[in-house]
Coordinates of C-alpha atoms and ligand atoms in Angstrom, one line a residue:
Chain A
M1 CA 8.3 -5.4 25.6
A2 CA 6.2 -2.8 27.3
I3 CA 4.4 -0.9 24.3
N4 CA 3.6 3.4 24.5
F5 CA 2.8 5.7 22.7
N6 CA 3.0 9.5 22.8
Q7 CA 1.1 11.8 21.3
V8 CA 1.1 10.2 18.4
G9 CA 0.2 10.9 14.9
F10 CA 0.7 9.7 10.9
T11 CA -0.1 11.4 8.2
Y12 CA 0.0 9.4 4.8
Q13 CA 2.3 10.2 1.9
L14 CA 3.1 13.3 4.0
N15 CA 3.6 16.6 1.9
T16 CA 1.7 15.5 -1.0
P17 CA -1.4 16.2 -2.1
F18 CA -2.6 13.1 -1.3
A19 CA -1.4 13.3 2.4
T20 CA -4.7 11.3 4.3
Q21 CA -4.3 11.1 8.4
G22 CA -4.1 7.6 9.6
L23 CA -3.5 8.9 13.2
H24 CA -3.5 11.7 15.4
D25 CA -2.6 12.3 18.9
V26 CA -2.4 8.5 20.1
N27 CA -2.1 7.8 23.6
F28 CA -1.8 4.2 25.3
T29 CA 0.3 2.1 27.2
M30 CA 0.3 -2.1 26.8
P31 CA 1.5 -3.8 29.4
E32 CA 4.3 -6.8 29.1
G33 CA 3.4 -10.3 29.1
K34 CA -0.1 -9.9 28.5
F35 CA -2.7 -10.1 25.8
T36 CA -3.7 -6.6 24.6
A37 CA -6.5 -6.3 22.5
V38 CA -7.4 -3.5 19.8
I39 CA -10.7 -2.7 18.6
G40 CA -12.7 -0.1 17.1
H41 CA -14.6 0.1 13.7
T42 CA -13.3 0.2 9.8
G43 CA -11.2 2.9 9.1
S44 CA -10.1 3.7 12.4
G45 CA -6.4 3.4 12.2
K46 CA -6.1 0.0 14.2
S47 CA -3.3 -1.1 11.1
T48 CA -2.0 1.7 10.8
M49 CA -1.3 1.7 14.8
V50 CA 0.2 -1.6 15.2
Q51 CA 2.9 -0.7 11.2
H52 CA 4.4 1.8 13.9
L53 CA 4.6 -1.1 16.3
D54 CA 7.3 -3.1 13.9
G55 CA 9.0 -0.3 12.8
L56 CA 7.5 -0.5 9.1
V57 CA 6.2 3.3 8.8
I58 CA 7.7 6.1 11.6
P59 CA 5.4 8.3 13.3
T60 CA 5.2 11.5 11.8
A61 CA 4.3 13.4 15.4
G62 CA 4.9 12.1 18.8
E63 CA 6.6 10.0 20.6
I64 CA 6.7 5.5 20.4
T65 CA 8.5 3.7 23.4
I66 CA 8.9 -0.5 22.7
A67 CA 10.7 -2.3 25.2
E68 CA 14.1 -0.1 25.2
Q69 CA 13.6 1.2 22.0
R70 CA 12.0 4.7 21.3
I71 CA 11.2 5.7 17.5
V72 CA 10.4 9.9 16.6
P73 CA 9.8 11.4 13.2
T74 CA 13.2 12.1 13.2
T75 CA 14.3 8.1 13.7
K76 CA 15.2 6.0 10.3
P77 CA 14.1 2.7 9.0
K78 CA 17.6 1.2 9.6
E79 CA 17.8 1.6 13.3
L80 CA 15.0 -0.6 13.9
N81 CA 16.3 -3.4 11.4
K82 CA 17.4 -5.1 15.4
M83 CA 14.0 -4.5 16.7
R84 CA 12.5 -5.9 14.2
A85 CA 14.5 -9.5 15.0
H86 CA 11.7 -9.2 18.4
V87 CA 8.2 -7.8 16.5
G88 CA 6.1 -10.8 14.7
L89 CA 3.6 -9.0 12.9
V90 CA 1.2 -10.8 11.1
F91 CA -0.5 -8.9 8.5
Q92 CA -4.8 -8.9 7.7
F93 CA -5.1 -11.8 5.3
P94 CA -1.2 -12.7 5.8
E95 CA -1.6 -15.4 2.9
A96 CA -0.6 -13.5 -0.1
Q97 CA 2.7 -13.1 1.6
L98 CA 4.0 -16.8 0.7
F99 CA 6.5 -16.8 -2.0
E100 CA 8.7 -20.2 -1.7
Q101 CA 8.4 -23.3 -3.6
T102 CA 7.6 -25.4 -0.2
V103 CA 5.8 -24.6 2.7
L104 CA 9.1 -25.4 4.4
K105 CA 10.6 -23.0 3.2
D106 CA 8.8 -19.9 3.0
V107 CA 8.7 -20.7 7.1
M108 CA 12.1 -20.5 7.4
F109 CA 12.1 -17.5 5.5
G110 CA 12.3 -15.5 8.4
P111 CA 13.7 -16.8 10.9
K112 CA 16.5 -17.3 8.1
N113 CA 16.5 -13.3 7.4
F114 CA 17.2 -12.8 10.9
G115 CA 20.5 -14.7 11.4
K116 CA 19.5 -17.9 12.0
T117 CA 21.0 -20.4 10.3
A118 CA 19.6 -23.2 8.2
T119 CA 19.6 -26.2 10.1
E120 CA 18.2 -24.0 13.3
A121 CA 15.8 -22.4 10.9
E122 CA 14.2 -25.6 10.1
A123 CA 13.8 -27.0 13.4
A124 CA 12.1 -23.8 14.3
A125 CA 10.1 -23.8 11.2
K126 CA 9.1 -27.4 11.5
R127 CA 7.8 -26.4 15.0
A128 CA 6.3 -23.6 14.0
L129 CA 4.2 -25.7 11.5
R130 CA 3.5 -28.0 13.5
T131 CA 2.0 -25.5 16.5
V132 CA -0.1 -23.9 14.2
G133 CA -1.4 -27.6 13.0
M134 CA 0.4 -28.2 9.5
A135 CA 1.0 -31.6 9.4
E136 CA 4.0 -32.9 8.4
K137 CA 2.8 -34.5 5.2
Y138 CA 2.4 -30.7 3.7
D139 CA 6.1 -30.0 4.4
E140 CA 7.1 -29.6 0.6
R141 CA 4.3 -28.6 -1.2
S142 CA 3.8 -25.9 -2.6
P143 CA 2.0 -23.0 -0.6
F144 CA -0.3 -22.4 -3.6
E145 CA -1.7 -25.8 -3.5
L146 CA -3.2 -25.7 -0.2
S147 CA -6.5 -24.3 0.9
G148 CA -7.5 -20.6 2.4
G149 CA -7.4 -21.2 5.7
Q150 CA -4.1 -23.9 5.2
M151 CA -2.5 -21.1 4.0
R152 CA -3.4 -18.8 6.5
R153 CA -2.0 -21.1 8.5
V154 CA 1.5 -21.4 7.0
A155 CA 1.8 -17.7 7.1
I156 CA 1.1 -17.6 11.0
A157 CA 4.3 -19.9 11.0
G158 CA 6.2 -18.0 8.9
V159 CA 5.7 -15.3 11.8
L160 CA 5.8 -17.6 14.8
A161 CA 9.1 -19.3 13.7
M162 CA 11.0 -16.2 14.0
E163 CA 10.0 -16.4 17.6
P164 CA 8.8 -13.2 18.4
D165 CA 9.1 -11.6 22.1
L166 CA 6.0 -8.9 20.5
L167 CA 2.9 -11.1 18.0
I168 CA 0.9 -8.8 16.9
L169 CA -1.7 -10.5 15.3
D170 CA -4.0 -8.1 13.0
E171 CA -7.4 -9.9 12.8
P172 CA -5.7 -13.3 12.1
T173 CA -9.0 -15.4 12.0
A174 CA -10.7 -13.1 9.6
G175 CA -12.8 -15.3 6.9
L176 CA -11.3 -18.2 8.1
D177 CA -14.7 -21.3 9.5
P178 CA -15.7 -21.0 13.2
A179 CA -13.9 -24.1 14.1
G180 CA -10.4 -23.0 13.1
Q181 CA -11.1 -19.5 14.5
E182 CA -11.4 -21.3 17.9
E183 CA -8.6 -23.3 17.5
L184 CA -6.4 -20.2 16.1
M185 CA -7.7 -18.1 19.3
T186 CA -7.0 -20.6 22.0
L187 CA -3.3 -21.2 20.0
F188 CA -2.3 -17.7 20.4
A189 CA -3.9 -17.5 24.4
R190 CA -2.1 -20.6 25.1
L191 CA 1.3 -19.4 23.2
Q192 CA 0.8 -16.3 25.4
K193 CA 0.7 -18.0 28.3
E194 CA 3.8 -20.6 28.5
R195 CA 6.2 -17.9 27.0
H196 CA 5.2 -14.8 28.4
L197 CA 5.0 -13.4 24.9
T198 CA 3.6 -9.6 24.8
V199 CA 0.5 -10.1 22.2
V200 CA -1.0 -7.4 20.5
L201 CA -4.9 -8.8 18.9
I202 CA -7.0 -6.9 16.2
T203 CA -10.7 -8.0 16.8
H204 CA -14.1 -7.3 15.3
Q205 CA -14.9 -10.1 17.9
M206 CA -15.5 -9.2 21.5
E207 CA -16.1 -12.3 22.6
Y208 CA -12.3 -13.2 22.4
V209 CA -11.8 -9.5 23.5
A210 CA -13.3 -10.9 26.7
Q211 CA -12.4 -14.1 27.0
Y212 CA -8.4 -13.8 26.1
A213 CA -7.5 -10.0 26.5
D214 CA -6.4 -9.0 29.6
H215 CA -5.7 -5.3 28.4
V216 CA -7.8 -3.2 25.5
V217 CA -7.5 -0.3 23.9
V218 CA -10.7 1.4 21.9
F219 CA -9.8 2.9 18.5
E220 CA -11.9 5.5 16.8
G221 CA -11.4 8.1 14.2
G222 CA -8.3 7.9 14.3
T223 CA -7.1 8.0 17.6
V224 CA -7.7 6.4 21.5
V225 CA -10.9 6.7 22.8
K226 CA -10.6 4.3 25.8
E227 CA -8.2 2.0 27.4
G228 CA -8.9 -0.2 30.3
T229 CA -9.5 -3.9 31.3
P230 CA -12.1 -5.7 29.2
A231 CA -14.4 -5.2 32.1
K232 CA -14.2 -1.5 32.4
I233 CA -15.1 -1.4 28.3
F234 CA -17.9 -4.0 28.6
D235 CA -19.2 -2.3 31.3
D236 CA -21.0 0.9 29.3
V237 CA -23.5 -0.5 27.2
A238 CA -24.3 2.8 25.8
W239 CA -21.3 3.9 24.6
L240 CA -20.5 0.6 23.5
Q241 CA -23.4 0.9 20.8
E242 CA -22.6 4.5 20.3
K243 CA -19.1 3.3 19.0
Q244 CA -20.8 0.7 17.0
L245 CA -19.0 -2.3 19.2
D246 CA -20.9 -5.1 19.9
V247 CA -21.3 -6.8 23.8
P248 CA -20.2 -9.8 24.7
I249 CA -23.0 -12.3 24.8
A250 CA -22.6 -13.2 28.3
K251 CA -22.2 -9.9 29.2
Q252 CA -25.9 -8.7 27.3
F253 CA -27.1 -11.9 29.1
A254 CA -26.2 -10.9 32.4
D255 CA -27.6 -7.2 31.8
K256 CA -31.2 -9.2 30.4
L257 CA -30.7 -11.5 33.7
A258 CA -31.2 -8.3 35.4
T259 CA -33.8 -6.4 34.5
K260 CA -36.1 -9.7 35.3
G261 CA -34.2 -9.4 38.5
V262 CA -31.7 -12.1 38.1
T263 CA -28.3 -9.9 40.3
L264 CA -24.8 -11.7 38.9
D265 CA -21.7 -10.3 39.8
T266 CA -19.9 -8.8 36.3
V267 CA -19.5 -11.6 33.6
L268 CA -18.2 -11.7 29.9
D269 CA -17.3 -15.0 29.1
I270 CA -20.1 -17.6 29.6
D271 CA -18.4 -20.1 31.4
A272 CA -18.4 -18.2 34.1
L273 CA -21.8 -17.2 33.7
A274 CA -23.1 -20.5 33.4
D275 CA -20.3 -21.6 36.8
Q276 CA -22.2 -18.3 39.0
L277 CA -26.2 -19.6 37.7
A278 CA -25.9 -23.1 38.2
E279 CA -24.5 -21.8 42.1
Q280 CA -27.5 -19.2 42.1
L281 CA -30.0 -22.6 41.2
G282 CA -28.6 -24.3 43.8
G283 CA -26.5 -27.0 41.8
S284 CA -22.4 -27.4 41.5
A285 CA -20.3 -25.7 39.2
H286 CA -20.1 -27.4 35.6
V287 CA -17.2 -28.9 34.2
H288 CA -15.1 -26.9 31.6
Chain B
M1 CA 7.6 3.9 -1.1
F2 CA 5.4 3.5 -4.7
T3 CA 2.7 5.9 -2.8
N4 CA 4.7 8.9 -3.5
M5 CA 4.6 8.9 -7.3
I6 CA 2.0 11.3 -9.0
I7 CA 2.9 9.7 -12.4
G8 CA 0.6 8.1 -13.7
R9 CA -2.2 8.9 -11.2
Y10 CA -5.3 10.9 -11.3
M11 CA -5.9 14.5 -9.1
P12 CA -9.5 15.7 -9.3
G13 CA -10.8 18.8 -9.7
N14 CA -12.8 20.8 -12.2
S15 CA -10.1 23.4 -13.7
W16 CA -10.4 24.6 -17.2
I17 CA -7.6 21.3 -18.4
H18 CA -9.7 19.0 -16.5
R19 CA -12.8 19.7 -18.1
L20 CA -11.6 19.5 -21.7
D21 CA -12.1 16.7 -23.6
A22 CA -9.5 13.6 -23.0
R23 CA -9.3 13.0 -26.8
T24 CA -7.9 16.8 -27.1
K25 CA -5.4 16.4 -24.1
L26 CA -4.4 13.7 -25.2
I27 CA -3.8 14.6 -28.9
L28 CA -1.6 17.7 -27.8
S29 CA 0.4 15.3 -25.1
V30 CA 1.4 13.7 -27.9
A31 CA 1.9 16.5 -30.6
F32 CA 4.0 18.3 -28.0
I33 CA 6.6 15.6 -27.8
F34 CA 7.7 16.4 -31.4
V35 CA 6.7 20.2 -31.5
V36 CA 9.1 20.7 -28.5
F37 CA 11.9 19.7 -30.8
F38 CA 11.2 22.8 -33.1
A39 CA 12.5 24.8 -30.4
N40 CA 16.6 25.0 -30.8
N41 CA 17.4 28.6 -29.1
V42 CA 16.8 30.2 -26.1
A43 CA 13.9 31.9 -27.4
G44 CA 12.1 28.7 -28.3
Y45 CA 12.8 27.0 -24.7
V46 CA 11.4 30.5 -23.2
V47 CA 8.4 30.1 -24.8
A48 CA 8.1 25.9 -24.7
I49 CA 9.0 26.7 -20.8
A50 CA 5.7 29.8 -20.8
F51 CA 3.3 27.5 -22.6
T52 CA 3.8 25.2 -20.1
L53 CA 3.6 27.1 -17.0
L54 CA 0.8 28.6 -18.7
S55 CA -0.6 25.1 -18.8
I56 CA -0.2 24.2 -15.9
L57 CA -1.3 27.1 -14.1
L58 CA -4.4 26.3 -15.6
T59 CA -4.7 22.5 -14.1
G60 CA -4.8 24.7 -10.3
L61 CA -2.9 22.2 -9.1
G62 CA -0.2 24.1 -8.8
V63 CA 3.9 23.9 -9.7
G64 CA 4.4 22.0 -6.7
V65 CA 2.3 19.1 -7.3
F66 CA 4.8 18.5 -10.6
I67 CA 8.2 19.2 -9.7
R68 CA 7.3 16.5 -7.0
G69 CA 5.7 14.5 -9.6
V70 CA 9.6 14.1 -11.8
R71 CA 11.5 13.7 -8.6
P72 CA 10.8 10.3 -9.3
L73 CA 12.8 10.1 -12.6
M74 CA 15.4 12.5 -12.0
F75 CA 17.7 9.8 -12.2
L76 CA 17.3 8.6 -15.8
M77 CA 17.1 11.9 -16.4
F78 CA 20.4 12.3 -14.5
I79 CA 21.9 9.8 -16.7
T80 CA 21.2 10.7 -19.9
T81 CA 22.0 14.0 -19.5
L82 CA 25.9 12.9 -18.7
L83 CA 25.5 11.2 -21.6
Q84 CA 25.2 14.1 -23.9
L85 CA 27.5 15.9 -22.2
F86 CA 30.5 13.6 -22.8
F87 CA 29.9 12.2 -26.0
V88 CA 28.9 14.9 -28.0
Q89 CA 32.8 15.5 -29.5
T90 CA 31.9 18.4 -31.5
G91 CA 32.9 22.0 -30.8
D92 CA 35.5 23.4 -28.2
V93 CA 36.6 21.8 -25.8
L94 CA 36.5 22.7 -22.5
W95 CA 37.9 20.2 -20.2
H96 CA 39.5 17.3 -21.0
W97 CA 40.8 13.6 -18.7
A98 CA 41.7 10.4 -19.9
F99 CA 39.0 10.0 -22.2
L100 CA 36.3 12.2 -20.9
T101 CA 36.1 15.1 -22.9
I102 CA 33.8 17.9 -22.2
T103 CA 32.9 20.1 -25.4
T104 CA 30.9 23.5 -25.6
D105 CA 28.3 21.4 -27.7
G106 CA 28.4 19.1 -25.4
V107 CA 27.1 21.1 -22.9
T108 CA 24.3 22.9 -24.9
N109 CA 23.2 20.1 -26.0
S110 CA 22.7 18.2 -22.2
I111 CA 21.2 21.6 -21.5
A112 CA 18.6 20.9 -24.3
V113 CA 17.7 17.5 -23.8
F114 CA 17.5 17.9 -20.1
V115 CA 14.9 21.0 -20.7
R116 CA 12.9 19.2 -23.3
F117 CA 12.7 16.2 -21.2
M118 CA 11.3 17.8 -18.4
L119 CA 8.7 19.6 -20.7
I120 CA 8.3 16.8 -21.7
I121 CA 7.1 14.9 -18.7
M122 CA 5.7 17.9 -17.2
F123 CA 2.8 18.2 -20.2
S124 CA 2.6 14.0 -19.9
T125 CA 1.7 14.7 -16.5
I126 CA -0.8 17.1 -17.2
L127 CA -2.8 15.1 -19.1
T128 CA -2.2 12.2 -16.1
L129 CA -3.0 14.7 -13.3
T130 CA -6.2 15.6 -14.9
T131 CA -8.0 13.1 -16.8
Q132 CA -9.5 10.0 -15.0
P133 CA -7.7 7.3 -16.8
L134 CA -10.8 5.2 -18.3
A135 CA -11.6 8.6 -19.9
V136 CA -7.9 8.4 -21.1
A137 CA -8.6 4.5 -22.6
D138 CA -12.0 5.9 -24.4
A139 CA -10.1 9.1 -25.6
M140 CA -7.2 6.5 -27.2
E141 CA -10.7 4.1 -28.8
S142 CA -12.1 6.4 -30.4
L143 CA -9.1 8.2 -32.0
L144 CA -8.5 4.8 -33.4
Q145 CA -11.5 4.4 -35.1
P146 CA -10.7 4.1 -38.1
L147 CA -8.0 1.6 -37.7
K148 CA -11.3 -0.7 -37.6
K149 CA -12.0 -1.0 -41.1
V150 CA -8.4 -2.7 -41.1
G151 CA -9.3 -5.3 -38.9
F152 CA -7.7 -4.1 -35.7
P153 CA -9.5 -4.7 -32.4
V154 CA -9.4 -1.6 -31.2
A155 CA -12.5 -2.3 -28.4
E156 CA -10.3 -5.2 -27.0
L157 CA -7.4 -3.0 -27.3
A158 CA -9.5 -0.2 -25.9
L159 CA -10.6 -2.7 -23.3
M160 CA -7.5 -3.7 -22.5
L161 CA -6.2 -0.7 -21.8
S162 CA -8.6 0.4 -19.4
I163 CA -8.8 -2.7 -17.3
A164 CA -5.2 -2.3 -17.3
L165 CA -5.4 1.5 -16.0
R166 CA -7.4 0.8 -13.6
F167 CA -5.6 -1.6 -11.5
V168 CA -2.5 0.3 -11.1
P169 CA -3.2 1.8 -8.1
T170 CA -4.8 -1.3 -6.6
L171 CA -1.7 -3.1 -7.5
M172 CA 0.4 -0.3 -6.0
D173 CA -1.8 -0.8 -2.8
E174 CA -0.9 -4.0 -2.9
A175 CA 2.5 -4.0 -3.4
E176 CA 3.2 -1.8 -0.5
S177 CA 1.4 -4.4 1.7
I178 CA 3.6 -7.3 1.2
M179 CA 6.8 -5.5 1.0
N180 CA 5.5 -4.4 4.5
A181 CA 4.6 -8.4 4.7
Q182 CA 7.8 -9.0 4.2
R183 CA 9.9 -6.8 6.0
A184 CA 8.1 -7.8 8.7
R185 CA 9.7 -10.8 8.2
G186 CA 13.5 -9.0 8.2
V187 CA 13.8 -8.4 4.1
E188 CA 15.7 -4.9 3.7
F189 CA 14.4 -3.5 0.1
N190 CA 17.0 -0.6 -1.1
E191 CA 19.6 -2.0 1.7
G192 CA 22.9 -3.6 0.5
N193 CA 24.5 -4.4 -2.6
I194 CA 23.1 -5.0 -6.3
I195 CA 22.4 -8.5 -5.8
S196 CA 21.1 -8.1 -2.5
R197 CA 18.6 -5.7 -3.7
I198 CA 18.2 -7.5 -6.8
K199 CA 17.3 -10.5 -4.4
A200 CA 14.9 -8.3 -2.1
F201 CA 12.6 -7.9 -5.4
V202 CA 11.9 -12.1 -5.1
P203 CA 9.6 -12.4 -2.4
L204 CA 7.8 -9.1 -3.1
L205 CA 6.8 -10.4 -7.1
I206 CA 6.1 -13.8 -6.3
P207 CA 3.2 -13.2 -4.8
L208 CA 2.3 -9.4 -6.6
F209 CA 2.2 -11.4 -10.1
I210 CA 0.4 -14.7 -8.3
N211 CA -2.7 -12.6 -7.4
A212 CA -2.8 -10.6 -10.4
I213 CA -3.3 -13.5 -12.6
K214 CA -5.6 -14.8 -9.8
R215 CA -7.4 -11.5 -10.3
A216 CA -7.4 -11.5 -13.5
I217 CA -8.9 -14.9 -14.3
E218 CA -12.2 -14.1 -11.3
L219 CA -12.4 -10.5 -13.6
G220 CA -12.5 -12.2 -16.5
D221 CA -15.3 -15.2 -14.9
A222 CA -17.5 -12.0 -13.6
M223 CA -17.1 -10.1 -17.0
E224 CA -18.4 -13.7 -18.7
A225 CA -20.8 -14.6 -16.0
R226 CA -22.5 -11.2 -16.9
G227 CA -22.8 -11.5 -20.6
Y228 CA -20.1 -9.4 -21.3
R229 CA -18.8 -9.8 -25.8
G230 CA -16.6 -7.3 -27.2
G231 CA -17.0 -4.8 -29.8
D232 CA -19.3 -4.3 -32.0
N233 CA -22.1 -2.2 -31.0
R234 CA -21.6 -0.8 -27.4
T235 CA -23.1 2.1 -26.3
K236 CA -20.5 4.4 -23.7
Y237 CA -21.7 5.2 -20.6
R238 CA -19.8 8.0 -20.7
V239 CA -19.4 9.9 -23.9
L240 CA -16.7 12.1 -25.3
T241 CA -18.3 15.2 -26.2
W242 CA -16.5 18.3 -28.2
Q243 CA -16.9 21.9 -26.6
K244 CA -15.9 25.3 -27.8
Q245 CA -12.9 25.0 -25.2
D246 CA -11.5 22.1 -27.1
T247 CA -11.0 24.3 -29.7
I248 CA -9.9 26.6 -28.3
A249 CA -7.2 24.8 -26.8
V250 CA -6.1 23.5 -30.1
I251 CA -6.2 26.7 -31.6
G252 CA -4.0 27.6 -28.2
F253 CA -1.6 24.7 -29.2
I254 CA -1.5 26.2 -32.9
V255 CA -0.5 29.9 -32.1
F256 CA 1.9 27.8 -30.2
T257 CA 3.7 26.0 -32.7
V258 CA 3.8 28.5 -35.1
L259 CA 5.5 30.8 -32.3
L260 CA 7.8 28.5 -32.0
I261 CA 9.1 27.9 -35.5
A262 CA 8.8 31.2 -35.5
T263 CA 11.7 31.7 -33.3
K264 CA 14.2 30.1 -35.5
W265 CA 14.3 33.2 -37.6
L266 CA 15.2 35.3 -34.3
Ligands
ATP301 N1 -1.9 3.2 2.7 C1 -2.7 4.3 3.0 N2 -2.7 5.3 2.4 C2 -3.5 6.2 2.8 N3 -4.4 6.4 3.7 C3 -4.3 5.0 4.1 C4 -3.4 4.1 3.2 N4 -3.3 2.8 4.7 C5 -5.0 3.4 5.9 N5 -5.1 4.6 5.1 C6 -6.6 5.3 6.0 O1 -5.9 5.4 7.5 C7 -7.2 5.8 8.0 C8 -6.7 4.2 8.7 O2 -6.7 2.8 8.1 P1 -6.4 1.3 9.2 O3 -6.2 0.5 7.5 O4 -5.6 1.8 10.0 O5 -7.9 1.2 9.9 P2 -8.2 -0.2 10.7 O6 -8.6 -0.1 12.0 O7 -7.3 -1.0 10.5 O8 -9.6 -0.7 9.3 P3 -10.0 -2.4 9.6 O9 -10.9 -2.4 10.1 O10 -10.9 -2.1 8.4 O11 -8.7 -2.8 9.3 C9 -8.5 4.6 7.3 O12 -8.8 6.3 6.8 C10 -7.4 4.7 6.0 O13 -8.5 5.2 4.3
MG302 MG1 -7.2 -2.8 9.6

């Protein structure tokens, strides 16, 4: 599902003394069937923006288009129930949403709400659980007896089981061990390719952005300050540092080599960097 | 949804009312609930409304905030008023249909109940809007001191109260985010019939309770780890001090009470 934001603004608790601006004058386009990364400093409005993508909040200004659905400030939340069936949103710390007696039931909750029968929901739930790497023996366990990382996987499975066309991930790997992070990121990238999903990923880890993203949107102070391919975003190192964003390791390394007189094509991921170096040194391309 | 509630919120400020001692505000708010019952004619209500308005103006927060504040309770007030309207059977009959009767006394009573309800809510809102919740807990502790003599656990009660107050906004935020997560999974709050509405709250309440209990255990451990021991001889970081303006406020309130009682003879 292609996504377009046109001068979107959102104020929390509009018309109350506690009104705070979450977004203002946000413009961007996220291509359909691609992997888009959303980056930006903490409090820059990323989570606020993704809640709009699932119709959980209605913009207080501007216009949003998600596939055929147009959302403007006068849109009623009810009108968006149908769209929500095609959107999967994994919140920051999604394990807080677990509530059922068993892992399987919890994962079945979403598909059932969107009109699947119990058998269909169970099949979808089992598939999703295996996809995130939860073995069958956990199906009948209480979600509250699991470790933090396992709870995270179950919560993510709960969203995948809805088989969304648009998958939104709000810092899905925050607080997991490095191996677990890597595993989940590979999973999201694989799902995106296999199912041609539109993926929107919020992350603070630039390595993942460099490695997986087709498109990047940069937030700052409640608005979008830059948008483009990873190569374009990571090109201006001074600008990134000014925005307190990290530069991918491969890029840092290549830039250091450049000061020593070794020139390489723009590279963002380590494997591509290694290949180029091997070639310059006269060796064969390394095996991934 | 929850974040639009004004009731129970503190709004920082530096008005005359903000600077009053929390104990003064607490005592006067409780006293107001009783005193307002002295009003039983138009003049009485005019005095009570005027006093409430004056107090609201002194908070410097604007009347609009208070009006929005009572909005969530409108439903409750409406029901109470309706009950009065139909259950008071004395006075002249104005309207009659089947078993429903509206009488003149019913009308005056329901208006009185409505106004009283409004005034009491507004006056209590002054306390909560202008006083930090922890100051309210301190004030309560200080006012309950005499009960210590009879073995009442005043310090523990005050601690419980201040922790509870401290976590109200946290729980509200958490409720909001869990609600959003469940809406994303297809739960429709506030839609459908009463049974499906109640059922919709299960996926909200269970995680909310579980998180609250987890947090309570963690907080208890953290306090114990830092050597907290309740009760005797604890000194306070924030000390309540009685000032001239507190005396003025109390005198003002007494004048109001006397005036209100005096309207009886008008
Ligand atoms: N429920 C809320 N009520 C009022 N203001 C809010 C609320 N949620 C967020 N905000 C404000 O909106 C702004 C953007 O917050 P948001 O959560 O979108 O940031 P973020 O980019 O997701 O940050 P992080 O990387 O820390 O998750 C912040 O200034 C925040 O204080
Ligand atoms: Mg966020």
